[in-house]
GROMACS .gro file of C-alpha atoms in nm:
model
  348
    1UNK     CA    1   6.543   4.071  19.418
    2UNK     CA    2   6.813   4.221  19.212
    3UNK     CA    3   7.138   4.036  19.138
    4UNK     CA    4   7.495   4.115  19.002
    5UNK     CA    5   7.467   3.959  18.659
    6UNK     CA    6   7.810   3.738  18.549
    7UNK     CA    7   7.996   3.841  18.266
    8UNK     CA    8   8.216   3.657  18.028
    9UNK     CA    9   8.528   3.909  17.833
   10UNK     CA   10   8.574   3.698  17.512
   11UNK     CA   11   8.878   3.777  17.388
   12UNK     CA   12   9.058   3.878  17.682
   13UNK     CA   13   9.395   3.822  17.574
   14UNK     CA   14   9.407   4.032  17.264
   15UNK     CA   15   9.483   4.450  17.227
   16UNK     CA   16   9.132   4.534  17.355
   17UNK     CA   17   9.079   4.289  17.562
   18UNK     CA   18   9.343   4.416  17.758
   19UNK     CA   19   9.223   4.746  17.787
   20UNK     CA   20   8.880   4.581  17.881
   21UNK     CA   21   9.021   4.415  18.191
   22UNK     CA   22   9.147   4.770  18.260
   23UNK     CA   23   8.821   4.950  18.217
   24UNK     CA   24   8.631   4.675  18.425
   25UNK     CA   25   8.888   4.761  18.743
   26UNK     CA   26   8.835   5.124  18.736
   27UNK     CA   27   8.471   5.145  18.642
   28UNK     CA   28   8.158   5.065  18.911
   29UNK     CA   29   8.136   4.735  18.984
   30UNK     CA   30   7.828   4.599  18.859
   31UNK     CA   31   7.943   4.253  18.794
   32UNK     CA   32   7.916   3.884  18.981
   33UNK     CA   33   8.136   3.669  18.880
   34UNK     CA   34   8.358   3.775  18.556
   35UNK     CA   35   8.533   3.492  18.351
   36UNK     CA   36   8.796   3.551  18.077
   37UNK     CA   37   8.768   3.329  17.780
   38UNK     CA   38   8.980   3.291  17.458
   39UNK     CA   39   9.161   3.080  17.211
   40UNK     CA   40   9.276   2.763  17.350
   41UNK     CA   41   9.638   2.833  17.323
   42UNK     CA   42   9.575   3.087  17.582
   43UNK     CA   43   9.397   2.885  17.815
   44UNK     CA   44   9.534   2.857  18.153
   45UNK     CA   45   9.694   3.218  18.134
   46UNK     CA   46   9.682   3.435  18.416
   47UNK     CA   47   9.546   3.788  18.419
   48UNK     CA   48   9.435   4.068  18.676
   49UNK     CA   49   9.079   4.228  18.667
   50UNK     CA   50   8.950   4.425  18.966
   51UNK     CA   51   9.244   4.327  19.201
   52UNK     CA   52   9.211   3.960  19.145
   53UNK     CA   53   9.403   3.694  18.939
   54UNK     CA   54   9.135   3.534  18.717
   55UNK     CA   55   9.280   3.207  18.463
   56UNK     CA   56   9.145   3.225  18.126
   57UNK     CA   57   8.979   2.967  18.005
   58UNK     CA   58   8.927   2.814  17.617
   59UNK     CA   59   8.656   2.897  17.401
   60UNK     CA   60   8.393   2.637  17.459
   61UNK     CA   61   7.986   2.561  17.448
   62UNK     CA   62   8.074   2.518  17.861
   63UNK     CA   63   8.254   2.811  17.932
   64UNK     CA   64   7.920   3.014  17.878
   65UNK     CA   65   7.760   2.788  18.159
   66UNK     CA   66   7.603   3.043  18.408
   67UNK     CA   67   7.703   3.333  18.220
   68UNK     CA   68   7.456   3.642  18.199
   69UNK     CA   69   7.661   3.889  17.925
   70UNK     CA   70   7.931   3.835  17.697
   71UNK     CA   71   8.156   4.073  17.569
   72UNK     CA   72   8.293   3.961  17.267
   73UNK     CA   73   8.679   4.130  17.087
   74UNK     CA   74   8.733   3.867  16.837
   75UNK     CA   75   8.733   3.798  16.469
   76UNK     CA   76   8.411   3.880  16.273
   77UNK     CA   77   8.422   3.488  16.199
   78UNK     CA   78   8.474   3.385  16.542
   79UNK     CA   79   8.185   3.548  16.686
   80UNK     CA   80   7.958   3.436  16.375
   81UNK     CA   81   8.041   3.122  16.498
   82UNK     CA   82   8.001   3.217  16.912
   83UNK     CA   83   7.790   3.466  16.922
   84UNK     CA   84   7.476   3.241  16.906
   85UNK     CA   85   7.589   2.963  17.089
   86UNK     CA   86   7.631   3.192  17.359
   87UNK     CA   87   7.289   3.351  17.311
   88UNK     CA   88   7.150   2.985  17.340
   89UNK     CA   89   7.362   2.902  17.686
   90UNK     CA   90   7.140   3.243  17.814
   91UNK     CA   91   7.403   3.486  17.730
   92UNK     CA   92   7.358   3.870  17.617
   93UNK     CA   93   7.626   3.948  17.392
   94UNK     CA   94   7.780   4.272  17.311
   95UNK     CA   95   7.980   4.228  17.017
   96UNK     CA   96   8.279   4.417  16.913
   97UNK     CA   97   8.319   4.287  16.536
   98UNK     CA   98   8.164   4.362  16.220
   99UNK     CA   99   7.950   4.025  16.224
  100UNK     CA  100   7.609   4.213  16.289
  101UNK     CA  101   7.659   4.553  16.293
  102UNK     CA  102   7.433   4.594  15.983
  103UNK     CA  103   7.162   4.289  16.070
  104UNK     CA  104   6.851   4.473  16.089
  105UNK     CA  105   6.732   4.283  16.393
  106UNK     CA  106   7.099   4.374  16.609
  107UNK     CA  107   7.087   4.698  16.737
  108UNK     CA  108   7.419   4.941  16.691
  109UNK     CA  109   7.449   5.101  17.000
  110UNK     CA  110   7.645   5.383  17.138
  111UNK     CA  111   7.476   5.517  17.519
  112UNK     CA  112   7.571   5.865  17.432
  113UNK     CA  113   7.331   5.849  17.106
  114UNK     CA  114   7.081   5.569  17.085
  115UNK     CA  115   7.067   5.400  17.439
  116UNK     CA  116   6.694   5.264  17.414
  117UNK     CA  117   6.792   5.042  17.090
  118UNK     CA  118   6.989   4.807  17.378
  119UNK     CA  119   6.597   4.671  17.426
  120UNK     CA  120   6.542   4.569  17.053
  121UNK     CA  121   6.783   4.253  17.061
  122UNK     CA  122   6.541   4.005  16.905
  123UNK     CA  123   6.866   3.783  16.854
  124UNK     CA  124   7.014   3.844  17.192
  125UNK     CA  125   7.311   4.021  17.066
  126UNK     CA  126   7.392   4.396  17.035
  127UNK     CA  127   7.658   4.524  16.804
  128UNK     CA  128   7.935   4.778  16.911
  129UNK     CA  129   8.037   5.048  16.609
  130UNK     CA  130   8.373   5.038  16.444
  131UNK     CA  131   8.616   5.224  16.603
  132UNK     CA  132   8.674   5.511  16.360
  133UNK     CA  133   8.291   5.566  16.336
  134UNK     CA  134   8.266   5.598  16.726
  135UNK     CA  135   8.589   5.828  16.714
  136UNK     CA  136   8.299   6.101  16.555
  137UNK     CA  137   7.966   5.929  16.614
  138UNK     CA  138   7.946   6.073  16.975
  139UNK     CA  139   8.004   6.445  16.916
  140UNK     CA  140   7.784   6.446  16.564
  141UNK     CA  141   7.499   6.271  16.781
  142UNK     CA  142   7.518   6.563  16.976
  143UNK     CA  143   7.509   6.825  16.679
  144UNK     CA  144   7.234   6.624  16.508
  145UNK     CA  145   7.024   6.656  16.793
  146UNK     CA  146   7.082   7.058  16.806
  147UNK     CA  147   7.074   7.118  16.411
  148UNK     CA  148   6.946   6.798  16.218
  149UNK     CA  149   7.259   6.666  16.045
  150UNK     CA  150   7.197   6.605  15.658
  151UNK     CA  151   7.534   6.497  15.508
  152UNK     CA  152   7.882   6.451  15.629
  153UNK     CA  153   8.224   6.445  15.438
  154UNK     CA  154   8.528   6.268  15.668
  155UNK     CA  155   8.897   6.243  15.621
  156UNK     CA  156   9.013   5.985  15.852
  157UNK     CA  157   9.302   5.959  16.023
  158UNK     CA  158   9.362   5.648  16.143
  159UNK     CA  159   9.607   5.520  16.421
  160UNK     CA  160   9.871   5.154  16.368
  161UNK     CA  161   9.654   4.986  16.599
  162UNK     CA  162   9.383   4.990  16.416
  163UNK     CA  163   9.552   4.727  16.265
  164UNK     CA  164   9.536   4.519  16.565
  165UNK     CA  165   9.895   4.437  16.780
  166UNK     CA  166  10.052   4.358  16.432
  167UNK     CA  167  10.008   4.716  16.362
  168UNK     CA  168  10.123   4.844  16.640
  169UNK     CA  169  10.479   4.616  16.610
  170UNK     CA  170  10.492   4.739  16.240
  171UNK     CA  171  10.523   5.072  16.327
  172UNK     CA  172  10.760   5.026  16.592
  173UNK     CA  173  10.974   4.780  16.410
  174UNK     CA  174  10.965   5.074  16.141
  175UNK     CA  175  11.024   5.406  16.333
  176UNK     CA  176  11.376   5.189  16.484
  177UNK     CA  177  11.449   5.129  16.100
  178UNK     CA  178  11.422   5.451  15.972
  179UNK     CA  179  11.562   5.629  16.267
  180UNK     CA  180  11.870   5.837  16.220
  181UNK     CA  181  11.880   5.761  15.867
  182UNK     CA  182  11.872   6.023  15.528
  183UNK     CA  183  11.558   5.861  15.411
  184UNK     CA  184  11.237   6.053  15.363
  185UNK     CA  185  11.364   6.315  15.061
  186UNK     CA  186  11.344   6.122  14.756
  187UNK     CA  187  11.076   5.899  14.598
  188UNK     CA  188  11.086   5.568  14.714
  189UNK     CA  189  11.395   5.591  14.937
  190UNK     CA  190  11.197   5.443  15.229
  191UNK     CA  191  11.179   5.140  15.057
  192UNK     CA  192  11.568   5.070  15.097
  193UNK     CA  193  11.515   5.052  15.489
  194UNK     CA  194  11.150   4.915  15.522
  195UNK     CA  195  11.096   4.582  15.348
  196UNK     CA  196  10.819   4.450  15.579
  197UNK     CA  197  10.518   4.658  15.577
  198UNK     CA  198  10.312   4.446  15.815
  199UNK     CA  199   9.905   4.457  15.752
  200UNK     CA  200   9.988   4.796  15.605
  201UNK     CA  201  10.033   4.838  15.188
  202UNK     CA  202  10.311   5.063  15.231
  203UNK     CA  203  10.575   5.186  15.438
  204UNK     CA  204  10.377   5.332  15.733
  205UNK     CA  205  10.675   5.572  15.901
  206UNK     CA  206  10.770   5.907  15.765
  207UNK     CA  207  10.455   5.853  15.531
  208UNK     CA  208  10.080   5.828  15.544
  209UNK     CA  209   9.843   5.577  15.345
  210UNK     CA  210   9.549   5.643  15.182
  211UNK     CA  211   9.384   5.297  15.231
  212UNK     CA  212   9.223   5.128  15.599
  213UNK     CA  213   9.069   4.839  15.520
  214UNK     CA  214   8.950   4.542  15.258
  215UNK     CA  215   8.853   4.655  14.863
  216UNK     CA  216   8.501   4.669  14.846
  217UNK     CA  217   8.329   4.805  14.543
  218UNK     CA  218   8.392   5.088  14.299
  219UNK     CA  219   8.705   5.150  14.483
  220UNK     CA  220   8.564   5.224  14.794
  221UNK     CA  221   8.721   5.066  15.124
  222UNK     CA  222   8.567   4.816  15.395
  223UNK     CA  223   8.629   5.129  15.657
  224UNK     CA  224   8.517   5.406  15.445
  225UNK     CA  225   8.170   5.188  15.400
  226UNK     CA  226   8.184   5.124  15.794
  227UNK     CA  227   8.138   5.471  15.860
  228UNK     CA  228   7.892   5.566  15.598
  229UNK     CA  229   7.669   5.280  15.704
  230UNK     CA  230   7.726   5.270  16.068
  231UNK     CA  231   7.641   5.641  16.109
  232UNK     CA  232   7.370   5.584  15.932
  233UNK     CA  233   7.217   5.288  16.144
  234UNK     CA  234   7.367   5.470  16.479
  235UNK     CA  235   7.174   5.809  16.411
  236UNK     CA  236   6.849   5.697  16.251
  237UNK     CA  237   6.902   5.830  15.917
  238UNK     CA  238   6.897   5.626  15.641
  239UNK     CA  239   6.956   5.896  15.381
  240UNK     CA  240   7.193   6.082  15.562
  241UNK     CA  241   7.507   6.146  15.248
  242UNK     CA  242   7.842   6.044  15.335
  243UNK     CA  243   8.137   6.089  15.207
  244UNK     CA  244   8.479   5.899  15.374
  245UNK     CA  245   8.806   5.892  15.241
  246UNK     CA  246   9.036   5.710  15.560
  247UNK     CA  247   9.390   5.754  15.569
  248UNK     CA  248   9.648   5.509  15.784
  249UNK     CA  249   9.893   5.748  15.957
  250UNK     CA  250  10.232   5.683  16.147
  251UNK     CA  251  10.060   5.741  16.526
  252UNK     CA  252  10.063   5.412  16.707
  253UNK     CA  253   9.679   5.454  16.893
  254UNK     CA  254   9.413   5.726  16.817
  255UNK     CA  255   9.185   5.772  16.540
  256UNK     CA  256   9.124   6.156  16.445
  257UNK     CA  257   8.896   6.258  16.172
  258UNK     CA  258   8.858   6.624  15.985
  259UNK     CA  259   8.462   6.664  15.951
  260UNK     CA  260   8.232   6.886  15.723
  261UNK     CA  261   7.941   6.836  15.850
  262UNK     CA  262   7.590   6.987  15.696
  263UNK     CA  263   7.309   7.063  15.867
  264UNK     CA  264   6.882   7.135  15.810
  265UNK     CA  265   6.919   7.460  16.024
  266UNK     CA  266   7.158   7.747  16.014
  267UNK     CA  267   7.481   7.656  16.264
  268UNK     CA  268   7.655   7.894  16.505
  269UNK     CA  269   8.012   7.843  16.593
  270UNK     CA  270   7.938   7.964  16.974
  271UNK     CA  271   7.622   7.727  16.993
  272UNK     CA  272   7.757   7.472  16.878
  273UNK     CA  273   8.062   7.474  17.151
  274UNK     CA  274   7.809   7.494  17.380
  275UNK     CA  275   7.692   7.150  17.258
  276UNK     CA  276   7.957   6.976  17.266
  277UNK     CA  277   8.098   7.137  17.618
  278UNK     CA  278   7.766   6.990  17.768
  279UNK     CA  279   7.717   6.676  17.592
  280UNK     CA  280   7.823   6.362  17.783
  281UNK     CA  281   8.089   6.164  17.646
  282UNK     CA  282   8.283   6.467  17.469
  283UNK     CA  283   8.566   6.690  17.602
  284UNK     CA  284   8.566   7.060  17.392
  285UNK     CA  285   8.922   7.197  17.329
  286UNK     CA  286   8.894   7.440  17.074
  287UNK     CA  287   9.114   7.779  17.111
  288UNK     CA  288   9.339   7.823  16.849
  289UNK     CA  289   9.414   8.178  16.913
  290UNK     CA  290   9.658   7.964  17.153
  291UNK     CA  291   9.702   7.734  16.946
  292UNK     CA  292   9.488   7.453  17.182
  293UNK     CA  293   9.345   7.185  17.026
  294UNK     CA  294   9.330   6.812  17.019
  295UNK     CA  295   9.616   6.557  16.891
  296UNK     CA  296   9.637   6.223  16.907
  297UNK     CA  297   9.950   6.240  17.136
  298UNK     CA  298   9.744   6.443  17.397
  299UNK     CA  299   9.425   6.202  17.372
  300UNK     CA  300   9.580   5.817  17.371
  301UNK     CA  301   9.494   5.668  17.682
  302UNK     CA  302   9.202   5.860  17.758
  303UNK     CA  303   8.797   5.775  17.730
  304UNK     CA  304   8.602   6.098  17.612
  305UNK     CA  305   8.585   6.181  17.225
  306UNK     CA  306   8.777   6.524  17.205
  307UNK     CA  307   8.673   6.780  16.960
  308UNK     CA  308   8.860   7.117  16.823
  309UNK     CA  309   8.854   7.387  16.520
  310UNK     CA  310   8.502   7.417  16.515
  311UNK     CA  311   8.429   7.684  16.282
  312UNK     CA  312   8.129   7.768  16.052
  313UNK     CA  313   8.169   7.709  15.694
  314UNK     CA  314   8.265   8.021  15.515
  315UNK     CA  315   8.037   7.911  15.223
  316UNK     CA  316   7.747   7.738  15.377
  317UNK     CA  317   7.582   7.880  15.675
  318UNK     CA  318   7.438   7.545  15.778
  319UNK     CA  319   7.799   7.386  15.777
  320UNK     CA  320   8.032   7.289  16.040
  321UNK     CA  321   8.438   7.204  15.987
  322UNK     CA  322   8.545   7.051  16.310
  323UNK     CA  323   8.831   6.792  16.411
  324UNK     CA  324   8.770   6.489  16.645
  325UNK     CA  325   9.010   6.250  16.818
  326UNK     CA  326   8.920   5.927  16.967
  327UNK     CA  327   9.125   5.664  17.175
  328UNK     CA  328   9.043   5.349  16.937
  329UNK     CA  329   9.140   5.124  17.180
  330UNK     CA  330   8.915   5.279  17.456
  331UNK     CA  331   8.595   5.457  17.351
  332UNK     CA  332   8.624   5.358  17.017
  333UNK     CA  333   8.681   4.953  17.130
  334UNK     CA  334   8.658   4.862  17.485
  335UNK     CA  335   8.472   5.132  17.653
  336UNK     CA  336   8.179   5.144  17.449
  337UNK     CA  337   8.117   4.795  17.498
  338UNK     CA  338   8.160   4.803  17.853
  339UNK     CA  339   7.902   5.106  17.849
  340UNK     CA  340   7.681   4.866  17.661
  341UNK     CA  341   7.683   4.609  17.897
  342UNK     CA  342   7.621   4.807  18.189
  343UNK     CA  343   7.284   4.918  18.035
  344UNK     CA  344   7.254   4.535  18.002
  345UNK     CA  345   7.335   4.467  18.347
  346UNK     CA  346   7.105   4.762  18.480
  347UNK     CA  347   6.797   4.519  18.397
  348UNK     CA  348   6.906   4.300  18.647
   0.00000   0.00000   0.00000
């Protein structure tokens, strides 16, 4: 007989986690029991899932007693750490940090793309994307399947929150300090106003930064590598070229990303708005003769990845140029774990 599996939200006081407890209330309920773990400075808290008032409780061996799947929003380190002893209290977990996105034996799953690699968890755990790769990964998933993608070049755009809540206070704290002010229209101005710039390397309002991310090699940043590798892993195609340059820009939540995308086949424009109208997971808003298209200020808050300006390359008849928004906080964070899990909790 069939039974609603219990779930554990690890991480349940942080940005996403938030927005996790939110998704779990207004999505079926497939779920038992669900407990809310974190950090012990937050144990004892009080938060609302699904109508009820659950208390968290601190991150311990125990608190994974009787637990079916974990969804982990924590530090790569902490779930390094927490992932496995999970596994080895009987837990699945779906894991929202870069720990094991690229271990060969954890799958990278997003439903809309690559559902069946949820089986292949030979360590019990199953990765979630980064949150600027899912911003695309759904709607190029759907235009691989049509045309056989072969490269990509990506400008990211990336949202404050990206940054985690720091980022998000950064910009705030900025936007007050700059507002009504003469700064803006002469080199380095901005600096006479903004002093702290938070996680970011630079003044983040009235400007944008070329950098998300650590310094990895050759230049090259931790987020620009996520995406080259990730869609990579994600799609199947380990020799798929990609080129990523990722930008921080002053919007507060909402990753959007300008795409050239080439292809085996020839593309059409028309055909390949048909894709994306029908493909699950993506919302098509793409008429510029009235000027109707996605921005991050129409997309925050919402779950599908919304896609505009498609238009076939005027020198390559088997390119694409297309723009994408994603809510990084919701598909690109919370929602595609919870889709995860529910595939979990469907073998129950």
């Amino acid at each position: 007989m069939s039974k609603k599996p219990s779930l554990a939200v690890v991480g349940a006081t942080g940005a996403v986690g938030t927005v996790m407890l939110d998704i779990l209330s207004k999505r079926k309920d497939v779920y038992g029991e669900i407990r809310l773990i974190a950090s012990a400075r937050s144990a004892g808290k009080k938060l609302t899932c699904r109508g009820q008032e659950l208390t968290v409780v601190a991150l311990t061996p125990e608190a994974f007693e009787g637990i079916d799947i974990a969804m982990f929003d924590v530090p790569d380190e902490v779930s390094k750490e927490w992932a496995p002893i999970a596994v080895g209290k009987g837990c699945v977990v779906v894991d929202n940090s870069g720990a094991f996105r690229m271990d060969k034996d954890v799958p990278l799953v997003v439903p809309e793309v690559n559902p069946d690699q949820v089986k292949n968890r030979s360590k019990g755990i199953i990765s979630n994307p980064n949150c600027t790769t899912l911003s695309m990964i759904v709607a190029m998933g759907a235009l691989h399947k049509q045309y056989g993608l072969k490269e990509l070049v990506v400008a990211s755009y990336q949202a404050a929150s990206g940054a985690g809540q720091s980022g998000i206070d950064t910009l705030r704290d900025q936007i007050s300090k700059v507002a009504n002010t003469s700064v803006g229209d002469t080199a380095g101005d901005i600096h006479k106003v903004i002093s702290d710039h938070g996680p970011f390397p630079a003044p983040l309002a009235l400007n944008v930064i070329p950098w998300a991310g650590s310094l990895k090699e050759d230049g090259y940043s931790s987020e620009e590598l996520k995406v080259r590798n990730e869609s990579r892993k994600i799609l199947g195609l380990a020799n798929l070229k990609v080129s990523v340059t990722c930008v921080r820009v002053p919007v507060l939540t909402t990753h959007s990303l300008a795409v050239h995308a080439i292809f085996e086949k020839e593309v059409s424009r028309q055909v390949a708005q048909d894709v994306l109208k029908n493909a699950a997971g993506v919302e098509l808003v793409d008429d510029p003769e009235n000027h109707k298209f996605p921005t991050p200020a129409d997309v925050v808050g919402t779950d599908p990845t919304w896609v505009g300006r498609v238009r076939k390359s005027l020198d390559d008849a088997n390119a694409l140029d297309l723009f994408v928004c994603g809510d990084n906080l919701r598909k690109g964070a919370a929602l595609n774990t919870a889709q995860i899990a529910e595939l979990v909790a469907a073998e129950f």
